[in-house]
PDB file of C-alpha atoms in Angstrom:
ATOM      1  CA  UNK A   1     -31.632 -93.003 -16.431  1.00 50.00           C
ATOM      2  CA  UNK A   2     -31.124 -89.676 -14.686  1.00 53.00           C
ATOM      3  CA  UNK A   3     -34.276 -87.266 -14.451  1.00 58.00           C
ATOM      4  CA  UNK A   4     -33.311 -84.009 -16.151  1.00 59.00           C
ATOM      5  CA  UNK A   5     -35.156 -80.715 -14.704  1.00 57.00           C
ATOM      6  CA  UNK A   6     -35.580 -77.175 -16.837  1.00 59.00           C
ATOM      7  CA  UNK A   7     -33.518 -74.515 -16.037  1.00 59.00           C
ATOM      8  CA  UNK A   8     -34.435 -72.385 -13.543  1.00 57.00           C
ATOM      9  CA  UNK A   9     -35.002 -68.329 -14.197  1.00 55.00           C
ATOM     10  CA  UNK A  10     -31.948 -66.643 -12.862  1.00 55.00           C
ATOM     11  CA  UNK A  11     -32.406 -63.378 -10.304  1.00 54.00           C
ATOM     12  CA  UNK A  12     -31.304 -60.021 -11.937  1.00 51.00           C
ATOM     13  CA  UNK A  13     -28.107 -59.548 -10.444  1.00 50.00           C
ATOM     14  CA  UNK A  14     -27.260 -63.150  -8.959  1.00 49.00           C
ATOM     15  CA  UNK A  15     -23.950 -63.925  -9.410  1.00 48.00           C
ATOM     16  CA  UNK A  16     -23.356 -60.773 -11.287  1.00 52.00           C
ATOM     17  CA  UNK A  17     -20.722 -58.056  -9.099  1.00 55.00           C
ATOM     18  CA  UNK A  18     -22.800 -55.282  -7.947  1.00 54.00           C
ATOM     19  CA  UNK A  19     -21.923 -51.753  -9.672  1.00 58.00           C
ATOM     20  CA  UNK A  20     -20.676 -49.229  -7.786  1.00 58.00           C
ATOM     21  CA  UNK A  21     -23.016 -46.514  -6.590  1.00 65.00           C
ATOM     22  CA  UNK A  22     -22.946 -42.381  -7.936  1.00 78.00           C
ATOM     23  CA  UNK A  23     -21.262 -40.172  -4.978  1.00 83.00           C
ATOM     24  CA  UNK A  24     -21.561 -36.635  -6.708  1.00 87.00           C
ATOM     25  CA  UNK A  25     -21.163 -34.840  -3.068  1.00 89.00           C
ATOM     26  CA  UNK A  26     -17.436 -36.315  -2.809  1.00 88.00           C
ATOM     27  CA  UNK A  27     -16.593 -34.798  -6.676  1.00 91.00           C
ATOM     28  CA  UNK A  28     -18.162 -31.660  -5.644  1.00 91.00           C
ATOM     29  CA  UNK A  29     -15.731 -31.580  -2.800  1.00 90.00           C
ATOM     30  CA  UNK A  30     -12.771 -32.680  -5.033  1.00 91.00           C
ATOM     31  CA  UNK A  31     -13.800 -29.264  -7.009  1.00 93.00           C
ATOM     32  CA  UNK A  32     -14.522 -27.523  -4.799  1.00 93.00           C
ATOM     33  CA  UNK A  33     -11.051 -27.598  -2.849  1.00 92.00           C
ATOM     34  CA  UNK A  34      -9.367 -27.264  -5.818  1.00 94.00           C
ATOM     35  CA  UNK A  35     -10.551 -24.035  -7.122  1.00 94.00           C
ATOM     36  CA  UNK A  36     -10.212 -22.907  -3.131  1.00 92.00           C
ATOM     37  CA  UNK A  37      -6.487 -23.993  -3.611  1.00 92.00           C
ATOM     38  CA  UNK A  38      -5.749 -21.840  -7.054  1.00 93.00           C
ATOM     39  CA  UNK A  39      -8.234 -18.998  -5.579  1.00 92.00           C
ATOM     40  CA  UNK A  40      -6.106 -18.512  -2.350  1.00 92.00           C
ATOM     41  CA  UNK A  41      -2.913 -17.281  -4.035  1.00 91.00           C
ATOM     42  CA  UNK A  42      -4.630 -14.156  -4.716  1.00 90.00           C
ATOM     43  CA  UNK A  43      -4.082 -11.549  -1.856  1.00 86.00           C
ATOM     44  CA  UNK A  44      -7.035 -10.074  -0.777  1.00 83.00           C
ATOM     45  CA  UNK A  45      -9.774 -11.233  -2.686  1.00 85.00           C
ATOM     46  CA  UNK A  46      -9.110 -15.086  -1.536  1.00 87.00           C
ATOM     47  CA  UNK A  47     -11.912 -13.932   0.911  1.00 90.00           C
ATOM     48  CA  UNK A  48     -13.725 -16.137  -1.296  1.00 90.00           C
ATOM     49  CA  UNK A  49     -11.714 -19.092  -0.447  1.00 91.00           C
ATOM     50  CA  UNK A  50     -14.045 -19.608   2.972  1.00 92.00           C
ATOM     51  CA  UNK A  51     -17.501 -20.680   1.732  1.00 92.00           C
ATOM     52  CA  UNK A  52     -15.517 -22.501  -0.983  1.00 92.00           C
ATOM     53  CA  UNK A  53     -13.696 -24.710   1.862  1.00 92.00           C
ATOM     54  CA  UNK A  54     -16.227 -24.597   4.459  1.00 93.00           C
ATOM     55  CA  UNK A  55     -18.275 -26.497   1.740  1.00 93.00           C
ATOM     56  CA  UNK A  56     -15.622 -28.802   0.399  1.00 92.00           C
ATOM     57  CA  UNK A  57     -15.208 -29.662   3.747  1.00 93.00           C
ATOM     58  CA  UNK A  58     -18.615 -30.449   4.442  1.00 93.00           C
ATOM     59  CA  UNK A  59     -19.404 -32.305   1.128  1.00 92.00           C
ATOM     60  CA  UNK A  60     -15.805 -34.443   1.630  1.00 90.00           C
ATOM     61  CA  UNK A  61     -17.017 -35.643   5.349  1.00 91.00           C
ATOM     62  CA  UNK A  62     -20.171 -36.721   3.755  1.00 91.00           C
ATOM     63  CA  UNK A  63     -18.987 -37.585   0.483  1.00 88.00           C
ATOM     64  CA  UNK A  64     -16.317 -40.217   2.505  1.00 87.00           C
ATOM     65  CA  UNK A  65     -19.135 -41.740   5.056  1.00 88.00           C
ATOM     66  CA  UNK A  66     -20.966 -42.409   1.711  1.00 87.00           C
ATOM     67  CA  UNK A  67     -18.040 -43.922   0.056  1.00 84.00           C
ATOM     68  CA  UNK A  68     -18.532 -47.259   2.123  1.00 78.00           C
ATOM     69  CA  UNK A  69     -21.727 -47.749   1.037  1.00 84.00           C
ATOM     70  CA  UNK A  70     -21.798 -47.209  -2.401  1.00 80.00           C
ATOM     71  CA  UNK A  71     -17.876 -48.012  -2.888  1.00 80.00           C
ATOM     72  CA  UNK A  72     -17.505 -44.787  -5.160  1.00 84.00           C
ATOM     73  CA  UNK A  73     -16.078 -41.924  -4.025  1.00 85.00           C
ATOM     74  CA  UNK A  74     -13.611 -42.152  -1.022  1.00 88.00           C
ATOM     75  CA  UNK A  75     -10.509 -40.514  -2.691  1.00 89.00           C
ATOM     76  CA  UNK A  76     -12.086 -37.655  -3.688  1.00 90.00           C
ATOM     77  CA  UNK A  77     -13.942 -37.483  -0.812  1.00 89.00           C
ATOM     78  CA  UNK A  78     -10.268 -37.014   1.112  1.00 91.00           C
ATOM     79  CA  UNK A  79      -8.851 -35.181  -1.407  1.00 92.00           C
ATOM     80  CA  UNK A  80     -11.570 -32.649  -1.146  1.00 90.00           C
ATOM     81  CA  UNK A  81     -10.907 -32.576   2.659  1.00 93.00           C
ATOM     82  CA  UNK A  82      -7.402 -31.820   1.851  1.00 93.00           C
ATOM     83  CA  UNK A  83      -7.438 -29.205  -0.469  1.00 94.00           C
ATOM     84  CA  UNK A  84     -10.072 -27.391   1.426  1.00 93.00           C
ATOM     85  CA  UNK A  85      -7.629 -27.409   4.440  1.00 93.00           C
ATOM     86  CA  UNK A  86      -5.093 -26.324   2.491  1.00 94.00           C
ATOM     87  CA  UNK A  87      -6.863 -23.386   0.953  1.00 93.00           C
ATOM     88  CA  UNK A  88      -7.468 -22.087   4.175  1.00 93.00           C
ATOM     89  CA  UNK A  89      -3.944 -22.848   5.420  1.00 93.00           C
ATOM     90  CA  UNK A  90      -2.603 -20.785   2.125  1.00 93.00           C
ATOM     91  CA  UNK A  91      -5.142 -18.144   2.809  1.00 92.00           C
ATOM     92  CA  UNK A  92      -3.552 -16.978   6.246  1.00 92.00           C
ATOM     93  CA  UNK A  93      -0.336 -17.564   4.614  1.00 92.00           C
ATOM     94  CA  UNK A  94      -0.733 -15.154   1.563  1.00 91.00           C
ATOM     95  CA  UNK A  95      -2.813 -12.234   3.143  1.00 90.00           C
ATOM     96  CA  UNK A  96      -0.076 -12.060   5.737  1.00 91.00           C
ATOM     97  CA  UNK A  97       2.766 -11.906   3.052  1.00 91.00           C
ATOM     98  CA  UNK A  98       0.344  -9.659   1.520  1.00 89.00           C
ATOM     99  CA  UNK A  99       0.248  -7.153   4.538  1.00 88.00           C
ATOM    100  CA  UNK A 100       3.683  -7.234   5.449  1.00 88.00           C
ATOM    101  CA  UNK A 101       4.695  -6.276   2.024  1.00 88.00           C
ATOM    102  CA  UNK A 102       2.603  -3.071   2.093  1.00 86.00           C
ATOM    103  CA  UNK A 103       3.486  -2.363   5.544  1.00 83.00           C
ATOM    104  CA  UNK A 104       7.266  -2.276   4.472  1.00 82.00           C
ATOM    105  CA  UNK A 105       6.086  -0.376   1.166  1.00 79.00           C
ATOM    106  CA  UNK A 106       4.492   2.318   3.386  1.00 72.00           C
ATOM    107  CA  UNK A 107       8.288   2.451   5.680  1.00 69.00           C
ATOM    108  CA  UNK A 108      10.433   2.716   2.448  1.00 67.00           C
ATOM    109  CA  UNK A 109       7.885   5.665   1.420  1.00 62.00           C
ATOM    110  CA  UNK A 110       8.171   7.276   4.679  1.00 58.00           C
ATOM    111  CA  UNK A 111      11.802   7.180   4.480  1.00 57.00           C
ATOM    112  CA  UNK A 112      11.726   8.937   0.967  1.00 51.00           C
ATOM    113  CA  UNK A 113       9.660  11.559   2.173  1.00 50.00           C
ATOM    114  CA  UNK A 114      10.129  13.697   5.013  1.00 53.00           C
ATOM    115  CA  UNK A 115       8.518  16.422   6.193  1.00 52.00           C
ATOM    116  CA  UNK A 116       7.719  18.954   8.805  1.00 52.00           C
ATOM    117  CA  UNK A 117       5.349  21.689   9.569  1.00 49.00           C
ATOM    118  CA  UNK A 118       6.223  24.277  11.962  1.00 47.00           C
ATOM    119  CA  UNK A 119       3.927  27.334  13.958  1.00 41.00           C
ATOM    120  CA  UNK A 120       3.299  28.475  17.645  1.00 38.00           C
ATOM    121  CA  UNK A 121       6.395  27.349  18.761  1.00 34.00           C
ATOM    122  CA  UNK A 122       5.778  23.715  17.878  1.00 34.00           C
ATOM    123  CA  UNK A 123       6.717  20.803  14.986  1.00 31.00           C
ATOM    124  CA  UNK A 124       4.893  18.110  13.517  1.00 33.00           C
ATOM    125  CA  UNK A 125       6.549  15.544  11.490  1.00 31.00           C
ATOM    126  CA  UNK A 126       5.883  13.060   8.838  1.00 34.00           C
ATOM    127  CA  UNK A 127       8.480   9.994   8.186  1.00 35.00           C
ATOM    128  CA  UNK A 128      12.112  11.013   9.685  1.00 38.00           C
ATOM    129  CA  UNK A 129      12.529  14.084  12.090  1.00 44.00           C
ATOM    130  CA  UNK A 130      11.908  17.192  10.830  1.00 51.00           C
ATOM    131  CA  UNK A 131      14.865  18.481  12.576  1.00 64.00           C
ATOM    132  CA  UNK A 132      16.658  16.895   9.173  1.00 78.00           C
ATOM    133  CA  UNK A 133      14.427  18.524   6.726  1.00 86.00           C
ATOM    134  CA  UNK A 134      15.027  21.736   8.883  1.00 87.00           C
ATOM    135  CA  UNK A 135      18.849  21.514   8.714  1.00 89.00           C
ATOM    136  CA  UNK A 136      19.104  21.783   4.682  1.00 93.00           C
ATOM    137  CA  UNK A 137      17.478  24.959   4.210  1.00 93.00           C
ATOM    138  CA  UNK A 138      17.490  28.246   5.353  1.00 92.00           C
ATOM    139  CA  UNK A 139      15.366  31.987   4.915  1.00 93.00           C
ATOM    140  CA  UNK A 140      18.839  34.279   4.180  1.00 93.00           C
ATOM    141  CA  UNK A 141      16.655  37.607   2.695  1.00 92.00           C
ATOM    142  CA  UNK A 142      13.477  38.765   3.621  1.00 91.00           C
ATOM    143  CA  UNK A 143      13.403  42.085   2.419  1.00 90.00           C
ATOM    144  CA  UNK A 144      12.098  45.152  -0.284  1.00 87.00           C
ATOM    145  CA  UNK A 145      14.899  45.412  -2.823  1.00 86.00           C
ATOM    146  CA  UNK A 146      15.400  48.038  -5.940  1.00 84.00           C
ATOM    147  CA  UNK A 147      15.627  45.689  -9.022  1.00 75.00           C
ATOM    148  CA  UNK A 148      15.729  46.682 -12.813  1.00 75.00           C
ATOM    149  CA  UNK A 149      15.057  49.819 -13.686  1.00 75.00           C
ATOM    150  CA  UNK A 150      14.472  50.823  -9.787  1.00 77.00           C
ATOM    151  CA  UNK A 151      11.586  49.162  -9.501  1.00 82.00           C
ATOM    152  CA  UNK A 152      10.842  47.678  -5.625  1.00 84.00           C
ATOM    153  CA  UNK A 153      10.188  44.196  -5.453  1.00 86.00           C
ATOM    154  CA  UNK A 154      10.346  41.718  -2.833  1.00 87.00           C
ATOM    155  CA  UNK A 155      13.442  39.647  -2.324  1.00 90.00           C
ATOM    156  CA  UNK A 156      12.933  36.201  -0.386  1.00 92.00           C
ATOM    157  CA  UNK A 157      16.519  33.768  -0.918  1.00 94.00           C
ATOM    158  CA  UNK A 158      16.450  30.360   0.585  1.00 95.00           C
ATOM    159  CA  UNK A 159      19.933  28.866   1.247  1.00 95.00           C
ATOM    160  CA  UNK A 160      19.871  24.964   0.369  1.00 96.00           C
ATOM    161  CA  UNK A 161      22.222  22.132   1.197  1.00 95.00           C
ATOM    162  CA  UNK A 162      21.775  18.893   1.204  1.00 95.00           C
ATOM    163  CA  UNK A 163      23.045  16.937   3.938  1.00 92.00           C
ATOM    164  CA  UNK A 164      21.630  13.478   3.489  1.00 90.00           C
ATOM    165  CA  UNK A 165      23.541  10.328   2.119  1.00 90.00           C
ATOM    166  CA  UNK A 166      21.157  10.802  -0.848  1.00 90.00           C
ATOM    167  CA  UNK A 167      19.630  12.722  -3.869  1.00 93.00           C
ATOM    168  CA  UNK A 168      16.915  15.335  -2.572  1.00 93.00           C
ATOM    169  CA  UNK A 169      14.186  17.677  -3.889  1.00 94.00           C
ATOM    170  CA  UNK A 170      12.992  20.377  -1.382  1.00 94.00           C
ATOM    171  CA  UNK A 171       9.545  22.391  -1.478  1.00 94.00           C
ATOM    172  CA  UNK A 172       9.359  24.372   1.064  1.00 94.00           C
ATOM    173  CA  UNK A 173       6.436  26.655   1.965  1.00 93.00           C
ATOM    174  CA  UNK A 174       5.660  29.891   4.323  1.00 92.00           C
ATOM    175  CA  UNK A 175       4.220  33.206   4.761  1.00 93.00           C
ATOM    176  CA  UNK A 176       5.336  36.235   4.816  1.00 92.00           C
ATOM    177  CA  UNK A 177       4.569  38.807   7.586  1.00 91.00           C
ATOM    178  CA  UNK A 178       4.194  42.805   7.655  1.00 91.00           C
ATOM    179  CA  UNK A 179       4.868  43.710  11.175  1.00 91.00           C
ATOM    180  CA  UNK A 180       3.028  40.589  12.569  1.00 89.00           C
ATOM    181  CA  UNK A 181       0.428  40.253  10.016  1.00 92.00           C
ATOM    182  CA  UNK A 182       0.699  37.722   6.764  1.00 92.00           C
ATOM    183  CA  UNK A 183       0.320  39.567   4.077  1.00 91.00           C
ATOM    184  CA  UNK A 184       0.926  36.773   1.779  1.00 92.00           C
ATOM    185  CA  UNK A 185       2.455  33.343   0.900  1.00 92.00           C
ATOM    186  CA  UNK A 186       5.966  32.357  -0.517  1.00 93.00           C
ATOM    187  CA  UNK A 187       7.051  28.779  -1.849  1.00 93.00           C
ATOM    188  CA  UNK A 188      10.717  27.969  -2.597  1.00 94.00           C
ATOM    189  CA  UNK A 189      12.321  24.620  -4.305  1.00 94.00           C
ATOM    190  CA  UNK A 190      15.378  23.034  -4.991  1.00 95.00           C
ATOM    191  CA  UNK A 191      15.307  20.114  -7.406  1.00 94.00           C
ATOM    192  CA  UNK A 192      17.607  17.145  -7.000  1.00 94.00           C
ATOM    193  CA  UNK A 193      20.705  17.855  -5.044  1.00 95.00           C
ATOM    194  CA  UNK A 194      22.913  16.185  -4.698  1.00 95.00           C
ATOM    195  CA  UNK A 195      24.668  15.118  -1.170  1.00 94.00           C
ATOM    196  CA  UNK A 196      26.435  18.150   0.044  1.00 95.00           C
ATOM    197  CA  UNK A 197      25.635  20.070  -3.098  1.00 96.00           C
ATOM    198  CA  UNK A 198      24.409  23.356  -2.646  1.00 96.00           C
ATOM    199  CA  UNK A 199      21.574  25.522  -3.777  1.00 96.00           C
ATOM    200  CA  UNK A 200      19.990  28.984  -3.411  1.00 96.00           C
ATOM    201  CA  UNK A 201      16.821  29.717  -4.590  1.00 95.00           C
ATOM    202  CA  UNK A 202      16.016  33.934  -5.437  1.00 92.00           C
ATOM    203  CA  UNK A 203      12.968  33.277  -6.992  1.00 90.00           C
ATOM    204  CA  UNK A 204      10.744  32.429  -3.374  1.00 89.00           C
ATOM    205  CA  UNK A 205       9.239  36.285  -3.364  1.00 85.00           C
ATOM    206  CA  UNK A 206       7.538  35.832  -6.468  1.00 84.00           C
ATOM    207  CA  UNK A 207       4.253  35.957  -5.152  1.00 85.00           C
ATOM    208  CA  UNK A 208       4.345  38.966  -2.858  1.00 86.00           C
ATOM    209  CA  UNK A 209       4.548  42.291  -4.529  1.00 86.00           C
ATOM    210  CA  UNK A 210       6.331  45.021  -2.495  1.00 82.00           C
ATOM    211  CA  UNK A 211       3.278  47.530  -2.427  1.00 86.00           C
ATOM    212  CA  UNK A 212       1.822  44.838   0.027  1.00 86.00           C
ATOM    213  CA  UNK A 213       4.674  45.225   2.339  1.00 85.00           C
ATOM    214  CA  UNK A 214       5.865  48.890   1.142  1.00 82.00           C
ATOM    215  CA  UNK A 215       4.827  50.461   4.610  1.00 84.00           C
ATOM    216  CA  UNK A 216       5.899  48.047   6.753  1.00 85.00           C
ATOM    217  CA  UNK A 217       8.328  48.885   9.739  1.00 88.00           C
ATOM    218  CA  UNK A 218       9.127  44.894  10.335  1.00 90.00           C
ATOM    219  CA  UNK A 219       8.966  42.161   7.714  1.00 89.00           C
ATOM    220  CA  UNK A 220       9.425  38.935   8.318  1.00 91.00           C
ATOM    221  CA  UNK A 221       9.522  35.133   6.749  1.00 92.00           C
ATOM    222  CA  UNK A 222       8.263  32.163   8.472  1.00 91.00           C
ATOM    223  CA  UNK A 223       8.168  28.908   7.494  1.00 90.00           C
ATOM    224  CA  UNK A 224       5.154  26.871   7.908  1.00 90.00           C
ATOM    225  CA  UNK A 225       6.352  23.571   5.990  1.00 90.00           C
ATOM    226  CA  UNK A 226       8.901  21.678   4.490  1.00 91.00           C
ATOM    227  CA  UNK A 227       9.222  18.620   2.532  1.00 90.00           C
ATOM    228  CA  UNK A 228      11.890  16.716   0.778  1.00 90.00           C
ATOM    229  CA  UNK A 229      11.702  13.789  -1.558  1.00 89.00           C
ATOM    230  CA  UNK A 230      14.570  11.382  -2.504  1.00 83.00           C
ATOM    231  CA  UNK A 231      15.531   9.699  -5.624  1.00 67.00           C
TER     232      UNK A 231
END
């Protein structure tokens, strides 16, 4: 007859399979590199994409040395490695888009506007020569004239044509000199001509009255600057 013994008090966990371990530093890197990845598409202020990757990179490398010992944790652990790279990678990619874009903005608004400012003999000019804002106008009166009812007045006429491939505006701006001495300012316009069209503007002397300039031997108008804007 065989000899029967009790049972014998099984250890916690013998035979049982071990459960996995937490790894919360390998999730914190998965989410970490994914809001990096969405914040990076946004120009200029995905300057918060670097302590966002620098950290998902640093919590994925320890996150995935973890993973082996607690078995938890090793694909998100990568994948927040990834992403982080990525957001950087996306980062460079977008501000440079970014940059370019305005650069080309601020060309295409430089060729819509030109400009130049002339005195002493010399020119200074803004987007395309000035030489081609120059060419479309031109001072044809500078003089005291009798109007209505004999009354003197000052009579300033600035010729306009347009001699772009485009629609332009003019303003053009200057002074107005009594035997060498400005005595006051004039401004002239022509709104949206058309290529070749023509234009001539009587209305520049508006803001010089001829008791200013009544006693002068020598009058003349000088341009100081000029400015045209397409459509």
């Amino acid at each position: 007859m065989s000899q029967q013994y009790p049972p014998q008090p099984q250890q916690p966990g013998y035979g049982e399979p071990q459960q996995p371990g937490s790894n919360g530093l390998a999730t914190a890197a998965l989410v970490l590199g994914i809001i990096a990845v969405v914040v990076s598409f946004i120009p200029v202020l995905n300057v918060v994409v670097w302590p966002l990757a620098i950290l998902g990179i640093i919590f994925g490398a320890i996150g995935l040395s973890k993973a082996g010992k607690v078995r938890k944790g090793k694909g998100a652990g990568i994948t927040g490695l990834v992403t982080s790279a990525v957001a950087i990678t996306m980062f460079f990619a977008m501000n440079a888009l970014f940059f370019s874009a305005v650069e080309k903005a601020g060309e295409e608004l430089d060729k819509s506007y030109d400009s130049t400012t002339v005195g002493d003999g010399k020119s200074k000019t803004g987007g395309a020569k000035g030489s081609d804002v120059m060419k479309d106008f031109k001072v044809t009166e500078c003089d005291v004239v009798t109007g209505d009812f004999g009354i003197k007045e000052m009579a300033i006429h600035v010729d306009y044509v347009n001699n772009g491939d485009r629609r332009y505006s003019y303003f053009v701006e200057g002074e107005v000199l009594a035997d060498g001495k400005k005595v006051n300012d004039f401004m002239s316009t022509a709104e949206n001509l058309a290529p070749g069209q023509k234009f001539t503007d009587k209305d520049a002397g508006a803001l010089v009255t001829a008791d200013e300039v009544k006693d002068a031997k020598k009058l003349e108008c000088k341009t100081i600057k000029a400015s045209r804007t397409d459509f």
